Coordinates of N, CA, C and O in Angstrom, one line a residue:
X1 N 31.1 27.6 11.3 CA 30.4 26.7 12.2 C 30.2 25.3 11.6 O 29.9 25.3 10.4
X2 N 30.4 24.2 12.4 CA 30.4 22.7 11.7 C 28.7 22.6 11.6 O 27.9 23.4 12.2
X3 N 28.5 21.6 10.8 CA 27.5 21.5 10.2 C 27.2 20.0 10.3 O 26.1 19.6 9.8
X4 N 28.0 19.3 11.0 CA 27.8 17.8 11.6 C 27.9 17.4 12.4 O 28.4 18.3 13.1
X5 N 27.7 16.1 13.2 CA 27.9 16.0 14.5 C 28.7 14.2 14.3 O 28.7 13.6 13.3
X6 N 29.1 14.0 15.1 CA 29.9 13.1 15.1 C 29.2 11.9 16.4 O 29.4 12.2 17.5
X7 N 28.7 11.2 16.1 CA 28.1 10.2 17.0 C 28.7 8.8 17.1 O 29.5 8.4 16.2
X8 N 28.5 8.3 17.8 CA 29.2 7.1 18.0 C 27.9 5.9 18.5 O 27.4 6.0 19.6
X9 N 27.5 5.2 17.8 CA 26.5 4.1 17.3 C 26.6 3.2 17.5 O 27.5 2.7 16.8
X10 N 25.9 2.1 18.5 CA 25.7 0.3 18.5 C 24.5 0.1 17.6 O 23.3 0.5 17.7
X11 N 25.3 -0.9 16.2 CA 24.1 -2.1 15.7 C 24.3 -3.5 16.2 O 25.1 -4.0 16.9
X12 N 23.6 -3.7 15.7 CA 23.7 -5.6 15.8 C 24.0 -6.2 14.9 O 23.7 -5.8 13.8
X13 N 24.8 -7.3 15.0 CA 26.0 -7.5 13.7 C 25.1 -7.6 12.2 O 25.6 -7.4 11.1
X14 N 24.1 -7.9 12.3 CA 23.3 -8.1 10.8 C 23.2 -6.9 10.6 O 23.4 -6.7 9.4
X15 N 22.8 -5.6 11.3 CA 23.1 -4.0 10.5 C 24.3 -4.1 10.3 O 24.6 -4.0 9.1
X16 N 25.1 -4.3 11.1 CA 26.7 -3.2 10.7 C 27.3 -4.2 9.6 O 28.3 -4.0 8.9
X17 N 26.7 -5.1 9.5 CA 27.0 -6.3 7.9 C 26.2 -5.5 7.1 O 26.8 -4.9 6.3
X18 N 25.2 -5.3 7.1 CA 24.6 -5.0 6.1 C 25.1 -3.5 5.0 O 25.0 -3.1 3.9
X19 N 25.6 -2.9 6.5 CA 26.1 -1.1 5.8 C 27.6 -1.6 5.3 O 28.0 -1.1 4.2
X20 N 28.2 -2.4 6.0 CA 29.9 -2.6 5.8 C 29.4 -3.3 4.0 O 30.0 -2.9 3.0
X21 N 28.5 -4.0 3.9 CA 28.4 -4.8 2.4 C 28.0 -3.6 1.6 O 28.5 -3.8 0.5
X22 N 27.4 -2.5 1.6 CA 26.8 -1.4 1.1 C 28.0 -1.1 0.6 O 28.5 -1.6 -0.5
X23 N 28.8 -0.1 1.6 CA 30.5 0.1 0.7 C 30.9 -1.1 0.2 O 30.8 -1.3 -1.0
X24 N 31.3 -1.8 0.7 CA 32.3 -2.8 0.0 C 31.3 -3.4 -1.2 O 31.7 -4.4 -1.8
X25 N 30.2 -2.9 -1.4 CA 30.0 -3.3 -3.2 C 30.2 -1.8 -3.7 O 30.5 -1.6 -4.9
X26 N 30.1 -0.9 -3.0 CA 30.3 -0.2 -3.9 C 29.2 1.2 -4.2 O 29.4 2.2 -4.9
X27 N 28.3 0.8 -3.5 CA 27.2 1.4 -3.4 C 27.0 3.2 -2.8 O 26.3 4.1 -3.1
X28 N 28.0 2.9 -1.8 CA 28.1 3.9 -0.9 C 29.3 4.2 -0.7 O 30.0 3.2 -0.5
X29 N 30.2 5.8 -0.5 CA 31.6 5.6 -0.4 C 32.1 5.2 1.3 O 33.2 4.7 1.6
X30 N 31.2 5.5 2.0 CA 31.5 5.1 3.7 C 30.4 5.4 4.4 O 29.6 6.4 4.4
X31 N 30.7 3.9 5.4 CA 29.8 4.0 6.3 C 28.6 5.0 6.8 O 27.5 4.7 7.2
X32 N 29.1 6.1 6.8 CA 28.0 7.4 7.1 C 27.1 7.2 6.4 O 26.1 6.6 6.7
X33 N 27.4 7.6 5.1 CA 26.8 7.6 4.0 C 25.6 6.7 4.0 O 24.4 7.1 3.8
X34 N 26.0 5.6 4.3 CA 24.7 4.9 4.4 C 23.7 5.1 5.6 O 22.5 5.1 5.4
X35 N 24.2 5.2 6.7 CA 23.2 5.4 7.3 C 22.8 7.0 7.7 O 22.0 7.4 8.6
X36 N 23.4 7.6 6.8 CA 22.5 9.3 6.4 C 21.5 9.0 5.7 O 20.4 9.5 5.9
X37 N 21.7 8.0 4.5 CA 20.6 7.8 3.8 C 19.2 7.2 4.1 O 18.1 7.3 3.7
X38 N 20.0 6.2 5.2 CA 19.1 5.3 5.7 C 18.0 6.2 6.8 O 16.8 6.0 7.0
X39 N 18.6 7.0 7.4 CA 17.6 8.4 7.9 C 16.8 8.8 7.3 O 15.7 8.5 7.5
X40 N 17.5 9.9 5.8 CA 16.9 9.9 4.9 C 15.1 9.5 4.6 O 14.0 10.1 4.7
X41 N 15.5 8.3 4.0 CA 14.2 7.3 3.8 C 13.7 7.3 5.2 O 12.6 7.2 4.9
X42 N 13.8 7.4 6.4 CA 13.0 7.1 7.3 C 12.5 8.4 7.8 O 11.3 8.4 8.3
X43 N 13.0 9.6 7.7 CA 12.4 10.8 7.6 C 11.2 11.3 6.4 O 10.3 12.0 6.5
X44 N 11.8 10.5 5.2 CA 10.5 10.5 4.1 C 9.6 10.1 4.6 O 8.5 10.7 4.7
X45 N 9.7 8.8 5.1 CA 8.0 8.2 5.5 C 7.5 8.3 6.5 O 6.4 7.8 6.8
X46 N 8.2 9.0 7.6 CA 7.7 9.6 8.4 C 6.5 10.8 8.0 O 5.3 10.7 8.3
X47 N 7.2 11.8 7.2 CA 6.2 12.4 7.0 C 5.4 12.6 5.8 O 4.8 13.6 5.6
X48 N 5.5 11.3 5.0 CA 4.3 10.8 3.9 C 3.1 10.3 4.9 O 1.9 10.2 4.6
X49 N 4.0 9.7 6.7 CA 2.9 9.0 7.3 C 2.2 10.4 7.9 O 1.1 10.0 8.3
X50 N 2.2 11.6 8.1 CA 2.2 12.6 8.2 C 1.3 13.0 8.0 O 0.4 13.4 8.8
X51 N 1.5 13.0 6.4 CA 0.9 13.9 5.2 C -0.3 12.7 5.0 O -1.2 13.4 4.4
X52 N -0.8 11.4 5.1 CA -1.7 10.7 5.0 C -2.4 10.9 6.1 O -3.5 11.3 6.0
X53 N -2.0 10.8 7.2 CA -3.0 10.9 8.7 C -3.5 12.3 8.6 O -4.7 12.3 8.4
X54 N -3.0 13.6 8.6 CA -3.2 14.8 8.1 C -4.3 15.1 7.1 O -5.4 15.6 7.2
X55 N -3.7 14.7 6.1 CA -4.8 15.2 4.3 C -5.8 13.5 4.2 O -6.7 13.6 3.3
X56 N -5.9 12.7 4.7 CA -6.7 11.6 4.7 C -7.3 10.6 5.8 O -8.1 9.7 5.6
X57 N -7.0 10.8 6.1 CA -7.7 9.4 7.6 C -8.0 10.7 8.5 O -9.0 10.6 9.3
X58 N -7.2 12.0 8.5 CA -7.7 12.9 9.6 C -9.5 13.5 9.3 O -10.4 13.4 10.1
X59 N -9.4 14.0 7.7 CA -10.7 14.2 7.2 C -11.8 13.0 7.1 O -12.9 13.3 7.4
X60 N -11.6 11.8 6.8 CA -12.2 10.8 7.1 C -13.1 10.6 8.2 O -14.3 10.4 8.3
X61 N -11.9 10.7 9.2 CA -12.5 10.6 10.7 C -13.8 11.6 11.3 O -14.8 11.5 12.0
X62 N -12.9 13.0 10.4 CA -14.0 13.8 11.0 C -15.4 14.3 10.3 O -16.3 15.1 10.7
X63 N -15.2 13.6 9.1 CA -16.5 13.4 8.2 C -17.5 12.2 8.7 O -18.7 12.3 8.6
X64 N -17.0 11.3 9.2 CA -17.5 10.1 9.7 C -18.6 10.5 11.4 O -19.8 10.3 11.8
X65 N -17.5 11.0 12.0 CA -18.1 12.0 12.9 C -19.3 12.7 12.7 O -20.3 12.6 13.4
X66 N -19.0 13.4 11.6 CA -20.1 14.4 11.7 C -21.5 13.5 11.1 O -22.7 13.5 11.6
X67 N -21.0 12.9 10.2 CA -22.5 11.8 9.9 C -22.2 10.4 9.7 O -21.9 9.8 8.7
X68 N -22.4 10.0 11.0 CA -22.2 8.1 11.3 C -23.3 7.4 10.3 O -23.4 6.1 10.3
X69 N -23.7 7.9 9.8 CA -24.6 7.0 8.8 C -23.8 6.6 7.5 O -24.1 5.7 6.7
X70 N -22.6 7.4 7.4 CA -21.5 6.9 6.6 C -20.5 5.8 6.9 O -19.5 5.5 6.2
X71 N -20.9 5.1 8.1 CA -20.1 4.1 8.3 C -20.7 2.8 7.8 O -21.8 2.8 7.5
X72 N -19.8 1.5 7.7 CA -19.8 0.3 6.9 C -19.4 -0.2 8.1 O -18.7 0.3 9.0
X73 N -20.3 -1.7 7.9 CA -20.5 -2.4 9.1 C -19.4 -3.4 7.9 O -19.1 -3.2 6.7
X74 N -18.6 -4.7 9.3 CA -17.8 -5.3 8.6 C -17.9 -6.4 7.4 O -17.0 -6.8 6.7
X75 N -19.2 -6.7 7.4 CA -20.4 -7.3 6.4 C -19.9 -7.0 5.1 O -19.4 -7.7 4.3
X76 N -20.2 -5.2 5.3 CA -19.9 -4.7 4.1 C -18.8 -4.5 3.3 O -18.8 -4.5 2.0
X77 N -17.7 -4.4 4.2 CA -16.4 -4.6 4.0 C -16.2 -5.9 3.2 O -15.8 -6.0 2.0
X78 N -16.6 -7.1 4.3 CA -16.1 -8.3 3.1 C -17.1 -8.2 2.0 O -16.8 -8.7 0.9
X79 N -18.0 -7.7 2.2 CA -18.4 -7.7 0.5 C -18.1 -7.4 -0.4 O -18.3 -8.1 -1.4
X80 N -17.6 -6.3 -0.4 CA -16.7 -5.5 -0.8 C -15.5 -5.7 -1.4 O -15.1 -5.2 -2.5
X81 N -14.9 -6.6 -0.5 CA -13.4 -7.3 -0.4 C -14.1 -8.3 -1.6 O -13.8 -8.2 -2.8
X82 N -14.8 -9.1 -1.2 CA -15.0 -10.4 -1.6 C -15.5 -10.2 -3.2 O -15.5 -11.2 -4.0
X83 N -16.0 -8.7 -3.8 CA -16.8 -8.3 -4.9 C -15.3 -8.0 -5.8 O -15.2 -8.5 -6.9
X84 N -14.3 -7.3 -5.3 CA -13.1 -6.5 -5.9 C -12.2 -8.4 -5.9 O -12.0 -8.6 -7.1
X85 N -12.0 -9.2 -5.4 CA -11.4 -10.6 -5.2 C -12.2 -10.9 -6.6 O -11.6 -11.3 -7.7
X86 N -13.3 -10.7 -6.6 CA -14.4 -11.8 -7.8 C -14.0 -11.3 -9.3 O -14.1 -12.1 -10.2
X87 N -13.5 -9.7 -9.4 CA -13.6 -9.4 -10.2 C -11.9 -9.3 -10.7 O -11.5 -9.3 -11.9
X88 N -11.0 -9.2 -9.6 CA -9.8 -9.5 -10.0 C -9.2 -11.2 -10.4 O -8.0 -11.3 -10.8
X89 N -10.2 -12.4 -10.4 CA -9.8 -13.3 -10.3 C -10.9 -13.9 -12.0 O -10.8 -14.8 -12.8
X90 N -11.9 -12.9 -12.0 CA -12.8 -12.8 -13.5 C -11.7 -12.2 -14.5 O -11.4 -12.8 -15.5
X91 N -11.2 -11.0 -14.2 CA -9.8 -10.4 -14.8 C -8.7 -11.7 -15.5 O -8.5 -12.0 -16.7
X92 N -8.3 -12.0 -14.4 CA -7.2 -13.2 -14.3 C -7.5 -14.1 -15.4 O -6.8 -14.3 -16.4
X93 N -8.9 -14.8 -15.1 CA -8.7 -16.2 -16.0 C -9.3 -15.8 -17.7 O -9.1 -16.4 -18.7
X94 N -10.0 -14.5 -17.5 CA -10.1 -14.5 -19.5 C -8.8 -13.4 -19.7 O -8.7 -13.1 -20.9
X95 N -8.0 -12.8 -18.9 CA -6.6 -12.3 -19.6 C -6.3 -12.9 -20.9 O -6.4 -14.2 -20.9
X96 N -6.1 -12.3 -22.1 CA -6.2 -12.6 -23.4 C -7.1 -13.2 -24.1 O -6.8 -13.4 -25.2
X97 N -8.4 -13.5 -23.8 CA -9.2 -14.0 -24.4 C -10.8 -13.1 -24.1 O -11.9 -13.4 -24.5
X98 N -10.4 -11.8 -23.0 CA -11.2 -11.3 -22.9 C -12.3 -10.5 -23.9 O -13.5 -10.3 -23.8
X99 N -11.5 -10.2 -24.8 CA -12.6 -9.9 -26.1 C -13.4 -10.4 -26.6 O -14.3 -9.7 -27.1
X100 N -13.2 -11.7 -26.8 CA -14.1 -13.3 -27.0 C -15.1 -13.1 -26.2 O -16.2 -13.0 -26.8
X101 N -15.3 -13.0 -24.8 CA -16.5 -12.6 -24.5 C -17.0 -11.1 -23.9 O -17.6 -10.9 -22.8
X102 N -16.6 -10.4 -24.8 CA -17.3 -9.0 -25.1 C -16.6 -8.3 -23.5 O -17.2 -7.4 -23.0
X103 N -15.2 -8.8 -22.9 CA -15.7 -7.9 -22.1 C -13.9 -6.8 -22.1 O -12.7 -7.1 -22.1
X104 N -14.4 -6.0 -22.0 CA -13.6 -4.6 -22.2 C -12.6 -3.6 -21.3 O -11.5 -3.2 -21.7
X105 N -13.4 -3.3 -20.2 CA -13.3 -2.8 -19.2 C -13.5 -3.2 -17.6 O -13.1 -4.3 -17.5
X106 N -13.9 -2.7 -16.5 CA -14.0 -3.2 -15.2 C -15.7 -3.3 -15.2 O -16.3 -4.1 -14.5
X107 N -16.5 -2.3 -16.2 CA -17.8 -2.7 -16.1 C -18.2 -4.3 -16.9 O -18.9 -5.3 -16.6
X108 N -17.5 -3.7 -17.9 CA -18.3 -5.4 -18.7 C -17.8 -6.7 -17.5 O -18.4 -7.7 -17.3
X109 N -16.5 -6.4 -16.9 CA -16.1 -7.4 -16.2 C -17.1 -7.9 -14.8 O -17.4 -9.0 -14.3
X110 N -17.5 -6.5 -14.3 CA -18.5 -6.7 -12.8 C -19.9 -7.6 -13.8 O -20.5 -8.6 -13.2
X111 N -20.3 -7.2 -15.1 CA -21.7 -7.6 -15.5 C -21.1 -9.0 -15.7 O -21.9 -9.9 -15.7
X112 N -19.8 -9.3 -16.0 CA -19.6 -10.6 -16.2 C -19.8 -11.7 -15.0 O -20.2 -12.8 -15.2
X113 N -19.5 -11.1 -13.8 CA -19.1 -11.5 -12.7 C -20.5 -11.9 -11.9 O -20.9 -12.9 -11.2
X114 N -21.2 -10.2 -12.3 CA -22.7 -10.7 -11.7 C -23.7 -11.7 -12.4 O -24.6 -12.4 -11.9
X115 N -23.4 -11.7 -13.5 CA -24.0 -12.7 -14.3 C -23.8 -14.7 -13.7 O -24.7 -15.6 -13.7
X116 N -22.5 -14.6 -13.5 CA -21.6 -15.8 -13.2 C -22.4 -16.1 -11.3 O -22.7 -17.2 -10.8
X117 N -22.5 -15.1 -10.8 CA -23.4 -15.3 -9.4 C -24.3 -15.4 -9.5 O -24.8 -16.4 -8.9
X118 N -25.5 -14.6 -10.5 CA -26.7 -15.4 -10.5 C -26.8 -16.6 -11.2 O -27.9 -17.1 -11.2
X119 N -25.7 -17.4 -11.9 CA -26.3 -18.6 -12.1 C -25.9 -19.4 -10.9 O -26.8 -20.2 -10.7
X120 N -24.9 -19.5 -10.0 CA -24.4 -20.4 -9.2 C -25.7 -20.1 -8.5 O -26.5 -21.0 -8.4
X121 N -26.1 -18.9 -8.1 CA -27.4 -19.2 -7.1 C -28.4 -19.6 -7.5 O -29.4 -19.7 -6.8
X122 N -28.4 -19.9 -8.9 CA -29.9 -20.4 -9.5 C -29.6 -21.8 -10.0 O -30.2 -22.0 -11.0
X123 N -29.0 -22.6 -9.6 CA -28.1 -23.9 -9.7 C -28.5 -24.7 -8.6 O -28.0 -25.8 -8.4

């Protein structure tokens, strides 16, 4: 019993360039090839998108459900956003010289950070 099917396929010339350059560097021995693979990968993240809505955003949802007191208004969000930005950009500018001012880890960096906010507001 055959074990393939034989299809006959329209791309648009920037695909069928794109798979035709695949073999002809070398990559791939023929045309199929690539776009079996190119399935492939799109069947992977199909069901990684799957396995995330499933094992994470599904339980989420239904934890959230069960007690709406667990929800964040979008306030909190940018705060949030705006607290992890403060501390990636405190990161950034003592990179190599962070030991100079004692700081170590992501805690000493937030005490760094919160420290650097209460003076701008006390300015």
């Amino acid at each position: 019993m055959r074990t393939t099917q034989q299809l006959s396929i329209t791309l648009p010339n920037e695909m069928a360039n794109a798979v035709k350059a695949k073999v002809q560097a070398g990559e791939y021995a023929t045309e199929s090839e690539v776009i079996r693979d190119g399935l492939r990968a799109l069947m992977a993240r199909d069901r990684a998108v799957e396995s995330w809505l499933h094992h994470q955003v599904g339980p989420a949802y239904d934890a959230l459900k069960a007690d709406p007191s667990r929800a964040v208004t979008v306030d909190q969000v940018r705060a949030r956003l705006a607290s992890a930005h403060a501390i990636a950009q405190a990161q950034a500018a003592f990179a190599g010289t962070a030991q100079d001012f004692g700081v170590e880890n992501d805690e000493d960096v937030q005490k760094l950070v919160d420290e650097i906010r209460y003076e701008n507001k006390s300015s």
